[in-house]
XYZ file of N, CA, C and O in Angstrom:
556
model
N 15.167 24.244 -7.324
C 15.109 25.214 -6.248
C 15.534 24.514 -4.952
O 15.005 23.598 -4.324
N 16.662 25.231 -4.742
C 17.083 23.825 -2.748
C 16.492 24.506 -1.983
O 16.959 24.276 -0.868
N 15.323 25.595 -1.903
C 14.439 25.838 -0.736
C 13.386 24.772 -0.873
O 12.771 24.279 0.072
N 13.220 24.427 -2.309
C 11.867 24.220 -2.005
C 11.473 22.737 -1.447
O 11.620 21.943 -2.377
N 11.130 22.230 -0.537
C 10.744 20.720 0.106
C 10.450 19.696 -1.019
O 11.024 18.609 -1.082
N 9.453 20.148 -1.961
C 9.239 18.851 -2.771
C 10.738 18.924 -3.730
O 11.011 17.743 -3.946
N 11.508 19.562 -4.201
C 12.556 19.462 -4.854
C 13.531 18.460 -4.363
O 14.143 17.603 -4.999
N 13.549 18.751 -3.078
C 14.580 18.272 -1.653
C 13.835 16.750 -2.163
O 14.307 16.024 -3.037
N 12.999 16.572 -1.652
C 12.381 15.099 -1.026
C 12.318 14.212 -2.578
O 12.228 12.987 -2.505
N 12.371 14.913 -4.035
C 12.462 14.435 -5.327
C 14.030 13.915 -5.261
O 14.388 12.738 -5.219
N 14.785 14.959 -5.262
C 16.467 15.230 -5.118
C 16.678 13.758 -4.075
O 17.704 13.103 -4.262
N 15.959 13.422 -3.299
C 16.053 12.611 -2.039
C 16.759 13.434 -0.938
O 17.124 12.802 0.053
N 16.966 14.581 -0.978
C 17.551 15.422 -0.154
C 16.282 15.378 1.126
O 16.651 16.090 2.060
N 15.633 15.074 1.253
C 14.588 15.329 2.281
C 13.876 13.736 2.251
O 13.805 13.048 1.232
N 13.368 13.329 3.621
C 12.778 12.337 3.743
C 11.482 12.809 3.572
O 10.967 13.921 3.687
N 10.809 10.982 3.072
C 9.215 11.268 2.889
C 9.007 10.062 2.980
O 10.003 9.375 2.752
N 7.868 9.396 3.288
C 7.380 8.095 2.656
C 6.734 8.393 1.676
O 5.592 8.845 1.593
N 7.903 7.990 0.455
C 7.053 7.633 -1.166
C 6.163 6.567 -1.204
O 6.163 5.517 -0.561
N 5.423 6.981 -2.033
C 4.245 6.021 -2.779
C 4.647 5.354 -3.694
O 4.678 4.124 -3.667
N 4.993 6.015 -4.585
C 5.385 5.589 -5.962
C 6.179 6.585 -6.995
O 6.029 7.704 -6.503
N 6.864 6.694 -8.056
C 7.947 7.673 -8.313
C 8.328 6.782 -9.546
O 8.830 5.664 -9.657
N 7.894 7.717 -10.409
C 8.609 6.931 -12.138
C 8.910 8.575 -12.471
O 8.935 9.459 -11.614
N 9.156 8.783 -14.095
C 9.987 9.173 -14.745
C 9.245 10.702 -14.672
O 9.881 11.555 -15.291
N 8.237 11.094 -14.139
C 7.357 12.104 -14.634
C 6.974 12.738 -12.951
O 7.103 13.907 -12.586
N 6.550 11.729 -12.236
C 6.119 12.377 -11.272
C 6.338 11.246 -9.818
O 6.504 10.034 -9.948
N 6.294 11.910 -8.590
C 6.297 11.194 -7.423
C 5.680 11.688 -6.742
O 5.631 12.909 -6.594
N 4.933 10.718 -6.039
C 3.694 10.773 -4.792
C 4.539 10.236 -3.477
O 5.387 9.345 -3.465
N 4.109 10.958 -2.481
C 4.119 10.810 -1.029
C 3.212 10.986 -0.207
O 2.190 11.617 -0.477
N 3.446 10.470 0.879
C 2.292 10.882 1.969
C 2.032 12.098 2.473
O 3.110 12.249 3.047
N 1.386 13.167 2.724
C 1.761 14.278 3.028
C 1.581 14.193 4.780
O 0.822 13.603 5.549
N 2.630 15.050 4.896
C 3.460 15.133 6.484
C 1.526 15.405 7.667
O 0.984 14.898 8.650
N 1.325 16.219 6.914
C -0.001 16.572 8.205
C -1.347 16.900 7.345
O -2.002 17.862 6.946
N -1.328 14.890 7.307
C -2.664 14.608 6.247
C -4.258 15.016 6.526
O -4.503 14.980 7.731
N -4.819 15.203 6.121
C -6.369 15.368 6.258
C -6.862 14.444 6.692
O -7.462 14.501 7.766
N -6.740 13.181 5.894
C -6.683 11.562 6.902
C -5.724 11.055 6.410
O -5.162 11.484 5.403
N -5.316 9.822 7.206
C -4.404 8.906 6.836
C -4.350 7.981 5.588
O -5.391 7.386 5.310
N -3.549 7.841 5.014
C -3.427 7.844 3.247
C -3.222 8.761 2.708
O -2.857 8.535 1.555
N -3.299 10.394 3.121
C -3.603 11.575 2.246
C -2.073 11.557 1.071
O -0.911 11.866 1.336
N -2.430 11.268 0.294
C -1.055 11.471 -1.149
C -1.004 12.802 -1.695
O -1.907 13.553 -2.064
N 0.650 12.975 -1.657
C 0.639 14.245 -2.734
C 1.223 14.022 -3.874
O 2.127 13.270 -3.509
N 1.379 14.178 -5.301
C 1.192 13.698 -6.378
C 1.860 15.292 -6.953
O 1.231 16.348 -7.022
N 3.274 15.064 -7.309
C 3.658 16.414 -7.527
C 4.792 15.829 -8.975
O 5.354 14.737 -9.055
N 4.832 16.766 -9.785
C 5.892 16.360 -10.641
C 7.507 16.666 -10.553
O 8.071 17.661 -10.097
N 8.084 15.427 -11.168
C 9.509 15.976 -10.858
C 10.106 17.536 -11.217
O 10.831 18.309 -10.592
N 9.374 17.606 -12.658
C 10.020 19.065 -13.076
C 9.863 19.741 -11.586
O 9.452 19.153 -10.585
N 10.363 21.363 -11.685
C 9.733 22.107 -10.776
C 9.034 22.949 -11.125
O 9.701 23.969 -11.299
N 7.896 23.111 -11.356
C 6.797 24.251 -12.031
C 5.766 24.475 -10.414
O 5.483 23.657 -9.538
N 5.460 25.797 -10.553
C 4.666 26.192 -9.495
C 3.385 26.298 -9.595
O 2.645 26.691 -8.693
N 3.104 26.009 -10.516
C 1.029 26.052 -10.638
C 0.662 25.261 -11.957
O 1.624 25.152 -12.718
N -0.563 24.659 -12.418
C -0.511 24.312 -13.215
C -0.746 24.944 -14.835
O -0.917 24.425 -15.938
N -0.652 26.371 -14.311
C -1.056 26.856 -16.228
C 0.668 26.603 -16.529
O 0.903 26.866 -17.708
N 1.762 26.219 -15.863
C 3.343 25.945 -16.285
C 3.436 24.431 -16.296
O 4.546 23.899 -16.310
N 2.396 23.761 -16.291
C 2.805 22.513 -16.414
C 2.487 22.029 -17.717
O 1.365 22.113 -18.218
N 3.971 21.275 -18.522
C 3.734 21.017 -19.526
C 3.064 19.422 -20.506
O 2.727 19.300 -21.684
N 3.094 18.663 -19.627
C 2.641 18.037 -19.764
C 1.333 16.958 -18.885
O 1.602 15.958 -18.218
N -0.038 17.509 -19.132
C -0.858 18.026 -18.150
C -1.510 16.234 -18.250
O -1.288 15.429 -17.346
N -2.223 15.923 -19.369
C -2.398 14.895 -19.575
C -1.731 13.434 -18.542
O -2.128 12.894 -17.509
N -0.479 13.191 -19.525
C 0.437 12.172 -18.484
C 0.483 12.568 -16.763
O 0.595 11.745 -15.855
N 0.373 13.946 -16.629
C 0.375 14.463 -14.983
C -1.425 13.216 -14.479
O -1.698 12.082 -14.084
N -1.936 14.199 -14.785
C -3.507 13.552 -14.201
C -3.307 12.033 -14.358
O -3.653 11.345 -13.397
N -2.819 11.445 -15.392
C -2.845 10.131 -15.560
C -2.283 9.269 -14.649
O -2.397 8.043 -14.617
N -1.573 10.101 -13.794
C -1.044 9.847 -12.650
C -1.907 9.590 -11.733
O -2.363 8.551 -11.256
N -2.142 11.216 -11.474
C -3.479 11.461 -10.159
C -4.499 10.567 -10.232
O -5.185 10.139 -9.303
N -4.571 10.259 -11.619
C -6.096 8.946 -11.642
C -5.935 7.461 -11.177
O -6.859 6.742 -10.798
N -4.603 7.115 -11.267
C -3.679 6.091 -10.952
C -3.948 5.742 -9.326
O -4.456 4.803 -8.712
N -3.307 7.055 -8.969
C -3.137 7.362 -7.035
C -4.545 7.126 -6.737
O -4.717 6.086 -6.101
N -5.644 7.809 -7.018
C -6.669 8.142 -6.307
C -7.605 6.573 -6.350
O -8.462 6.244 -5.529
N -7.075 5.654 -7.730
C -7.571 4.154 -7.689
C -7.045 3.360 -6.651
O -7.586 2.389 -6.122
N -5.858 3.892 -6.386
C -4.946 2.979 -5.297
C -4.933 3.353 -4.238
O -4.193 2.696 -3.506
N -5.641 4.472 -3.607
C -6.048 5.223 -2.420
C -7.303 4.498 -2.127
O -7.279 3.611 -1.274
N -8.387 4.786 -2.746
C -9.423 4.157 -2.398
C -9.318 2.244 -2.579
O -10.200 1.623 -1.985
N -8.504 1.605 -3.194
C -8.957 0.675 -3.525
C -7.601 -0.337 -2.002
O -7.594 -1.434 -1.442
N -6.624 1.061 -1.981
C -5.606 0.123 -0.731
C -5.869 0.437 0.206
O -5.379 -0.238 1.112
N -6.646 1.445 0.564
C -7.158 1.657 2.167
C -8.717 1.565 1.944
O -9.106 2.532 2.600
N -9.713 1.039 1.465
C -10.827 0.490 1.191
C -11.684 1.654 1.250
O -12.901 1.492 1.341
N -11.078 3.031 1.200
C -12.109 4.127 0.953
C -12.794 3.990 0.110
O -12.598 3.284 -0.878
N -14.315 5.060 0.503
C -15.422 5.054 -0.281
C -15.175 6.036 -1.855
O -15.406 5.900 -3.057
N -14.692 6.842 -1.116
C -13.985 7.644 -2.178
C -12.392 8.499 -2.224
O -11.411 8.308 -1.506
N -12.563 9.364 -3.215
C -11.315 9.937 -2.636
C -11.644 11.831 -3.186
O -12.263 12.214 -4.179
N -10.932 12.701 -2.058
C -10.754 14.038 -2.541
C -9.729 14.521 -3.359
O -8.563 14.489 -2.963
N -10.092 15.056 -4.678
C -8.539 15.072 -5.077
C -8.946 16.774 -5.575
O -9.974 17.293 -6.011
N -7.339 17.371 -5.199
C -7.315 19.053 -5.143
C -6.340 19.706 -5.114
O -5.404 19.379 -4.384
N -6.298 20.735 -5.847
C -5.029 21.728 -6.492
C -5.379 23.359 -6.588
O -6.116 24.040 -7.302
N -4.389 23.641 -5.408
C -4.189 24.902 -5.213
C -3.366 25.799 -6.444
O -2.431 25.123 -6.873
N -3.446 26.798 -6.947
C -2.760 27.824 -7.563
C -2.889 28.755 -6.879
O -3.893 29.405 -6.591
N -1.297 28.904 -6.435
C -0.879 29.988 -6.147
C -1.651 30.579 -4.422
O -1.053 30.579 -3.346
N -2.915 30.968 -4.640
C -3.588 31.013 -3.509
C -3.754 29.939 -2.584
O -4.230 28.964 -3.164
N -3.560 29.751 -1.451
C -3.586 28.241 -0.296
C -2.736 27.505 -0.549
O -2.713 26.385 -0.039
N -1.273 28.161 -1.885
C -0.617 26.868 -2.149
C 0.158 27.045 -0.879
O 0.603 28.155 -0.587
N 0.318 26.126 -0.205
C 1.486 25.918 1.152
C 3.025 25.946 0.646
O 3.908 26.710 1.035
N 3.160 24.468 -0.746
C 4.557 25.015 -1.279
C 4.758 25.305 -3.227
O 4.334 24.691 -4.206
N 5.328 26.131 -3.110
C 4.945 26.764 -4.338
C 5.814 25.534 -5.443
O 6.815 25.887 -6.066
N 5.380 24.418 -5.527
C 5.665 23.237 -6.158
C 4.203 22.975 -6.579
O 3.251 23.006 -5.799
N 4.132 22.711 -7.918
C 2.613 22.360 -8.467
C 1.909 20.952 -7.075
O 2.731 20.976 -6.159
N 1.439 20.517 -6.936
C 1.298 19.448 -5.576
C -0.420 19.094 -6.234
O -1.154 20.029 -6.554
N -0.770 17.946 -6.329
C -2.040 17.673 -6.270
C -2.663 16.747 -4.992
O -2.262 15.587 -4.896
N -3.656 17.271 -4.000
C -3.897 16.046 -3.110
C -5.032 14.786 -3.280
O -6.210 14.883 -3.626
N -4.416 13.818 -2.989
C -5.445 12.549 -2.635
C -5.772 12.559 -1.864
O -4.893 12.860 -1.057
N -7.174 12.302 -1.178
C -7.419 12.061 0.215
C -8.066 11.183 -0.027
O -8.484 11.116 -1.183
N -8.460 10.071 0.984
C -9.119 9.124 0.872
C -10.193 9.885 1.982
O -9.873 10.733 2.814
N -11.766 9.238 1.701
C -12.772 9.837 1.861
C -13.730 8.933 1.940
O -13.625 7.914 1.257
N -14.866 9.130 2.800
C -15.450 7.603 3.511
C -16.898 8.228 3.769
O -16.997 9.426 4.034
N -18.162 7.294 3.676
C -19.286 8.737 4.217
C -19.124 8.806 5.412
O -18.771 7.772 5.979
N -19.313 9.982 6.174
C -19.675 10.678 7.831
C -18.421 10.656 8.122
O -18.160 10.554 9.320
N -17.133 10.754 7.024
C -16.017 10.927 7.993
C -15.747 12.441 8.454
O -14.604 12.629 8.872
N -16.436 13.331 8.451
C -16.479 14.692 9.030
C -15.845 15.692 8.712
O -15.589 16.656 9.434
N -15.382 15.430 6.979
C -14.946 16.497 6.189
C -15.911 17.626 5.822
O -16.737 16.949 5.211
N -16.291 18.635 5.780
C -17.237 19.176 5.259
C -16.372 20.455 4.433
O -15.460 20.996 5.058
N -16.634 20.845 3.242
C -16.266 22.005 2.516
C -14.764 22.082 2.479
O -14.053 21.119 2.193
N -14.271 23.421 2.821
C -12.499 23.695 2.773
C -11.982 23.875 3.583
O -10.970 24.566 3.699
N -12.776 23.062 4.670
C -12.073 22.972 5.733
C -11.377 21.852 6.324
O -12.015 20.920 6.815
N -9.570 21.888 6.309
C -9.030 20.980 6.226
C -8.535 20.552 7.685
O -7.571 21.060 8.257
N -9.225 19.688 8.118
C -8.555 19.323 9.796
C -7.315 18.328 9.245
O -7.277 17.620 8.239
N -6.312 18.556 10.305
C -5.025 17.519 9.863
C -4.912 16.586 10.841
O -5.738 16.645 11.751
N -4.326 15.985 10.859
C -3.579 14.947 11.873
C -1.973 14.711 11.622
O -1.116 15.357 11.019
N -1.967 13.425 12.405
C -0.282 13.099 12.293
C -0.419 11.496 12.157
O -1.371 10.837 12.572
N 0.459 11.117 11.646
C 1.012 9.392 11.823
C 1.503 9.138 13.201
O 2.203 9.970 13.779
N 1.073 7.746 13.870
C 1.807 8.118 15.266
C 2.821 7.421 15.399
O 3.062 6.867 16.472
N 3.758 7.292 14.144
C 4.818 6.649 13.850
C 4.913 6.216 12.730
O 4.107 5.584 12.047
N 6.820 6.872 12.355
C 7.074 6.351 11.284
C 6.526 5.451 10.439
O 6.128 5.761 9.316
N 6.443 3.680 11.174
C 5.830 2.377 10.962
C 4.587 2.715 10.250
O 4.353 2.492 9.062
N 3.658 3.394 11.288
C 2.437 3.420 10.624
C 2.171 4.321 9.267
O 1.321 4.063 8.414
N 3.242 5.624 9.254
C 3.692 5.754 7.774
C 4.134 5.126 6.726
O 3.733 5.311 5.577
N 5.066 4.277 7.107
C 5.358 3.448 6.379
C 4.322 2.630 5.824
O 4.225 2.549 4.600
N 3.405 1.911 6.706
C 2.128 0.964 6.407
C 1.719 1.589 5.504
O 1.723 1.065 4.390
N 1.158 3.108 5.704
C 0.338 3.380 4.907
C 0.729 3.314 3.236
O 0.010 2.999 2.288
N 1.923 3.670 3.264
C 2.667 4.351 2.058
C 2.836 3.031 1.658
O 3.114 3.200 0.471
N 2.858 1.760 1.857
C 2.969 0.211 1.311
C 1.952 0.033 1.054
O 1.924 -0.500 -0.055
N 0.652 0.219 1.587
C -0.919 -0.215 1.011
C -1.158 0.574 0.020
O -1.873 -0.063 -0.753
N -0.962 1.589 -0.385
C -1.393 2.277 -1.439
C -1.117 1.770 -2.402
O -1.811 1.440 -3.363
N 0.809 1.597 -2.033
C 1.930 1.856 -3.247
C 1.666 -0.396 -3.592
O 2.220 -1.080 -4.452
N 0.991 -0.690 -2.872
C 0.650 -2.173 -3.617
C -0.645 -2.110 -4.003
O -0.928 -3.167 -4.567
N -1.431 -1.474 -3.969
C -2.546 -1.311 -4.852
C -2.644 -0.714 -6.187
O -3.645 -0.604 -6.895
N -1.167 -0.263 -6.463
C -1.067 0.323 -7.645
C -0.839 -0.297 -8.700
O 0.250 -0.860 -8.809
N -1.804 -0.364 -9.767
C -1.134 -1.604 -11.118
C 0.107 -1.607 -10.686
O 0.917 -0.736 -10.370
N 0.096 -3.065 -10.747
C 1.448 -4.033 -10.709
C 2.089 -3.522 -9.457
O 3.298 -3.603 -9.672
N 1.887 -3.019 -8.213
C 2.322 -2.947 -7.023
C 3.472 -2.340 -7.069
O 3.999 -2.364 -5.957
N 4.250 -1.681 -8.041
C 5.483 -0.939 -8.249
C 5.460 0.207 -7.865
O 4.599 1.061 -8.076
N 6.847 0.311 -7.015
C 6.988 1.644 -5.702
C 8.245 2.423 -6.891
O 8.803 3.479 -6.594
């Protein structure tokens, strides 16, 4: 789909700071994170929700991957991880989020406050600490 952003930014048609990106799926930072680190974890196919995703297993095996290397490269306590269908989806690309998550950091329920990177650089940083916390540090 060339509307759709995660297609673009897979395609490399669109910039992102990647995380990491093998044969199945690629993670990025998302543009206006919840906190800083926030990963999105989307598969290459293009499927829009997950009752179309066909291979669900290897997908999560992913997300379990990210969310070790979220908490373990930015020293979070924990991490939020969450998937919209269809309803709240922003882009109709299956998308799973990481957030890294800390106690009293002032998340409460579904309510998602965002922020910004205050530079590229510090995007970049982020998207290198993760993406080297990941078995074997491979981007």
């Amino acid at each position: 789909m060339s509307d759709d952003p995660f297609c673009r930014i897979i395609a490399g048609e669109r910039p992102a700071f990647v995380v990491h990106e093998d044969d199945l799926t690629v993670s990025f930072l998302d543009g206006r994170p919840v906190f800083k680190g926030h990963v999105l974890v989307v598969p290459r196919a293009h499927v829009e929700t997950l009752s179309d995703l066909t291979e669900v297993g290897p997908f999560f095996e992913r997300v379990q991957e990210m969310a070790r290397a979220v908490e373990a490269g930015l020293e979070a306590g924990g991490t939020f991880v969450a998937l919209n269908n269809r309803v709240s989806q922003s882009v109709p690309h299956l998308h799973v989020h990481v957030v890294p998550r800390n106690p009293m950091d002032g998340l409460r329920g579904f309510f998602w406050p965002r922020t910004r990177y205050a530079s590229d650089e510090e995007a970049r940083s982020y998207a290198a600490t993760i993406a080297g916390a990941l078995s074997g540090g491979a981007t």
